[in-house]
mmCIF file of C-alpha atoms in Angstrom:
data_model
loop_
_atom_site.group_PDB
_atom_site.id
_atom_site.type_symbol
_atom_site.label_atom_id
_atom_site.label_comp_id
_atom_site.label_asym_id
_atom_site.label_seq_id
_atom_site.Cartn_x
_atom_site.Cartn_y
_atom_site.Cartn_z
ATOM 1 C CA TYR A 247 -4.189 -3.426 11.128
ATOM 2 C CA ARG A 248 -3.536 -7.042 11.787
ATOM 3 C CA LEU A 249 0.400 -5.534 12.920
ATOM 4 C CA LEU A 250 -0.426 -2.637 14.480
ATOM 5 C CA LYS A 251 -4.049 -3.196 16.685
ATOM 6 C CA PRO A 252 -2.531 -4.421 19.595
ATOM 7 C CA VAL A 253 -1.366 -1.208 20.116
ATOM 8 C CA ASN A 254 -4.350 1.178 19.499
ATOM 9 C CA LYS A 255 -7.360 0.074 18.432
ATOM 10 C CA ASP A 256 -9.071 3.020 17.368
ATOM 11 C CA ARG A 257 -5.867 4.546 16.100
ATOM 12 C CA ALA A 258 -5.512 1.864 13.475
ATOM 13 C CA VAL A 259 -9.152 1.820 12.289
ATOM 14 C CA LEU A 260 -8.916 5.569 12.095
ATOM 15 C CA MET A 261 -5.289 4.681 9.433
ATOM 16 C CA VAL A 262 -7.361 2.543 7.760
ATOM 17 C CA VAL A 263 -10.798 4.502 7.249
ATOM 18 C CA LEU A 264 -8.024 7.633 6.083
ATOM 19 C CA ALA A 265 -6.398 5.207 4.002
ATOM 20 C CA ILE A 266 -9.680 3.681 1.698
ATOM 21 C CA LEU A 267 -11.192 7.609 1.871
ATOM 22 C CA ALA A 268 -8.396 8.628 -0.334
ATOM 23 C CA VAL A 269 -8.719 5.320 -3.419
ATOM 24 C CA PRO A 270 -12.503 6.243 -3.988
ATOM 25 C CA ILE A 271 -11.149 10.326 -3.842
ATOM 26 C CA ALA A 272 -8.527 9.326 -6.773
ATOM 27 C CA PHE A 273 -10.712 7.507 -8.595
ATOM 28 C CA LEU A 274 -13.113 10.405 -9.341
ATOM 29 C CA ASN A 275 -10.038 12.721 -9.897
ATOM 30 C CA GLU A 276 -9.243 10.453 -12.789
ATOM 31 C CA VAL A 277 -12.606 11.468 -14.521
ATOM 32 C CA ASN A 278 -11.034 14.736 -15.620
ATOM 33 C CA HIS A 279 -8.111 12.405 -16.744
ATOM 34 C CA LEU A 280 -10.746 11.196 -19.036
ATOM 35 C CA ALA A 281 -12.516 14.545 -20.123
ATOM 36 C CA ALA A 282 -9.566 15.994 -21.029
ATOM 37 C CA LEU A 283 -9.470 13.305 -23.710
ATOM 38 C CA ARG A 284 -12.951 13.667 -24.531
ATOM 39 C CA VAL A 285 -12.663 16.709 -25.564
ATOM 40 C CA LEU A 286 -9.980 16.418 -27.251
ATOM 41 C CA ALA A 287 -10.854 13.308 -29.660
ATOM 42 C CA ASN A 288 -14.103 15.100 -30.285
ATOM 43 C CA ALA A 289 -11.560 17.971 -32.204
ATOM 44 C CA ASP A 290 -13.528 17.265 -35.396
ATOM 45 C CA ASP A 291 -17.266 17.797 -34.842
ATOM 46 C CA GLY A 292 -16.150 22.100 -35.545
ATOM 47 C CA ALA A 293 -18.118 23.694 -32.179
ATOM 48 C CA PHE A 294 -14.652 24.806 -31.126
ATOM 49 C CA THR A 295 -11.881 26.437 -32.028
ATOM 50 C CA ALA A 296 -8.350 24.915 -31.367
ATOM 51 C CA SER A 297 -7.611 26.858 -28.919
ATOM 52 C CA GLN A 298 -10.006 26.900 -26.817
ATOM 53 C CA LEU A 299 -10.662 23.083 -27.403
ATOM 54 C CA GLN A 300 -7.064 23.422 -25.268
ATOM 55 C CA ALA A 301 -8.230 25.021 -22.925
ATOM 56 C CA GLN A 302 -11.066 22.842 -23.260
ATOM 57 C CA ALA A 303 -8.551 20.262 -21.701
ATOM 58 C CA MET A 304 -6.169 22.182 -19.170
ATOM 59 C CA LEU A 305 -8.851 23.599 -17.639
ATOM 60 C CA PHE A 306 -9.426 19.549 -16.924
ATOM 61 C CA LEU A 307 -6.327 19.123 -16.482
ATOM 62 C CA ASP A 308 -6.052 21.521 -14.398
ATOM 63 C CA MET A 309 -8.776 20.744 -12.051
ATOM 64 C CA ARG A 310 -7.509 16.994 -12.189
ATOM 65 C CA GLU A 311 -3.461 17.986 -10.248
ATOM 66 C CA ASN A 312 -5.693 19.471 -7.905
ATOM 67 C CA GLY A 313 -8.032 16.488 -6.991
ATOM 68 C CA ILE A 314 -4.155 15.133 -7.042
ATOM 69 C CA LEU A 315 -3.762 17.275 -3.994
ATOM 70 C CA VAL A 316 -6.835 16.785 -1.850
ATOM 71 C CA VAL A 317 -6.154 12.891 -2.287
ATOM 72 C CA MET A 318 -2.442 13.850 -0.683
ATOM 73 C CA VAL A 319 -4.496 15.805 2.376
ATOM 74 C CA PHE A 320 -5.959 12.234 2.976
ATOM 75 C CA TRP A 321 -2.595 10.135 2.189
ATOM 76 C CA GLY A 322 -0.589 12.544 4.921
ATOM 77 C CA LEU A 323 -3.603 12.257 7.436
ATOM 78 C CA TRP A 324 -3.299 8.010 7.556
ATOM 79 C CA LEU A 325 0.304 8.937 7.746
ATOM 80 C CA LEU A 326 -0.289 10.502 11.365
ATOM 81 C CA PRO A 327 -1.844 7.398 12.991
ATOM 82 C CA LEU A 328 0.316 4.878 11.448
ATOM 83 C CA GLY A 329 2.975 7.359 12.316
ATOM 84 C CA VAL A 330 1.824 7.326 16.256
ATOM 85 C CA LEU A 331 0.951 3.258 15.922
ATOM 86 C CA VAL A 332 4.276 2.320 15.233
ATOM 87 C CA PHE A 333 6.007 5.596 17.849
ATOM 88 C CA LYS A 334 3.878 3.769 20.586
ATOM 89 C CA SER A 335 4.245 -0.589 19.690
ATOM 90 C CA GLY A 336 7.805 -0.863 21.207
ATOM 91 C CA PHE A 337 8.071 -3.535 18.517
ATOM 92 C CA LEU A 338 9.228 -1.030 15.554
ATOM 93 C CA PRO A 339 11.688 1.818 16.154
ATOM 94 C CA LYS A 340 10.694 4.888 17.250
ATOM 95 C CA LEU A 341 12.495 6.864 14.964
ATOM 96 C CA ILE A 342 10.923 5.123 12.304
ATOM 97 C CA GLY A 343 7.251 6.092 13.414
ATOM 98 C CA VAL A 344 8.377 10.426 14.079
ATOM 99 C CA LEU A 345 9.394 9.765 10.266
ATOM 100 C CA LEU A 346 5.904 8.805 9.607
ATOM 101 C CA VAL A 347 4.306 11.407 11.350
ATOM 102 C CA ILE A 348 6.833 14.663 9.834
ATOM 103 C CA ALA A 349 5.773 13.004 6.791
ATOM 104 C CA GLY A 350 2.114 13.388 7.635
ATOM 105 C CA VAL A 351 2.310 16.872 8.238
ATOM 106 C CA ALA A 352 4.315 17.250 5.341
ATOM 107 C CA TYR A 353 1.595 16.033 2.940
ATOM 108 C CA VAL A 354 -1.192 18.117 4.420
ATOM 109 C CA PHE A 355 0.854 21.457 4.720
ATOM 110 C CA ASP A 356 1.973 20.997 1.846
ATOM 111 C CA SER A 357 -1.480 19.499 -0.257
ATOM 112 C CA GLY A 358 -3.419 22.369 1.722
ATOM 113 C CA THR A 359 -0.594 25.414 0.393
ATOM 114 C CA GLN A 360 -0.843 24.484 -3.142
ATOM 115 C CA LEU A 361 -4.440 24.131 -2.946
ATOM 116 C CA LEU A 362 -4.430 27.696 -1.640
ATOM 117 C CA PHE A 363 -1.918 29.481 -2.611
ATOM 118 C CA PRO A 364 -0.923 27.392 -6.468
ATOM 119 C CA GLY A 365 3.063 28.288 -6.985
ATOM 120 C CA LEU A 366 4.281 27.764 -2.869
ATOM 121 C CA ALA A 367 7.143 25.984 -2.495
ATOM 122 C CA THR A 368 6.750 22.569 -1.149
ATOM 123 C CA ILE A 369 8.620 21.257 2.531
ATOM 124 C CA SER A 370 7.407 17.707 1.504
ATOM 125 C CA GLN A 371 10.025 16.647 -1.515
ATOM 126 C CA PHE A 372 12.791 14.758 0.827
ATOM 127 C CA THR A 373 9.596 14.081 3.462
ATOM 128 C CA PHE A 374 9.734 10.835 2.877
ATOM 129 C CA ALA A 375 12.358 8.484 4.945
ATOM 130 C CA GLY A 376 9.839 7.041 6.905
ATOM 131 C CA GLU A 377 7.178 5.899 4.233
ATOM 132 C CA VAL A 378 10.540 3.821 2.777
ATOM 133 C CA LEU A 379 11.923 2.768 6.350
ATOM 134 C CA LEU A 380 8.995 1.109 7.152
ATOM 135 C CA PRO A 381 8.319 -0.910 4.328
ATOM 136 C CA LEU A 382 12.579 -1.731 4.762
ATOM 137 C CA TRP A 383 12.462 -2.543 7.911
ATOM 138 C CA LEU A 384 9.943 -5.192 8.298
ATOM 139 C CA LEU A 385 10.863 -6.926 4.933
ATOM 140 C CA ILE A 386 14.457 -7.026 6.878
ATOM 141 C CA LYS A 387 14.594 -6.696 10.720
ATOM 142 C CA GLY A 388 10.957 -7.129 10.743
ATOM 143 C CA VAL A 389 8.690 -6.918 14.050
ATOM 144 C CA ASN A 390 10.139 -7.959 17.365
ATOM 145 C CA VAL A 391 8.422 -10.876 18.200
ATOM 146 C CA GLU A 392 8.553 -10.669 21.723
ATOM 147 C CA ARG A 393 7.012 -7.422 22.756
ATOM 148 C CA TRP A 394 4.887 -7.900 19.727
ATOM 149 C CA GLN A 395 3.004 -10.872 21.523
ATOM 150 C CA GLN A 396 3.228 -8.866 24.359
ATOM 151 C CA VAL A 397 1.307 -5.593 23.517
ATOM 152 C CA ALA A 398 -1.132 -8.271 22.542
#
């Protein structure tokens, strides 16, 4: 946020809000994981058959998988303002910004289509390049400090 705030404060705030929204959704989604464990832990009480317990556990695990897709929507959404900010910054490579936007669109598209049409082929398998290049660029090359100071 501090690095990209001088480029556009509103987009930087939007980026942070979208990233933060994914965290409680991801934690809440873990309830499904715990529920599957709880169902299987109570197998000895005799209330359900083994196949019924397995079906209930699989239901919770499937719900967890769908919850991960919802989290991935927010993961893709926060990459969109990040990519635009990097692209417009002038102190980071525009190509990384473009790759981040492509990754964001791919995550939102894949997550949405998987939620609506399970089993459909995904496209975001190979769109993570911007997510890898940005931290590597910041670690190895860094920010063009003169341009950042001009923007700030």
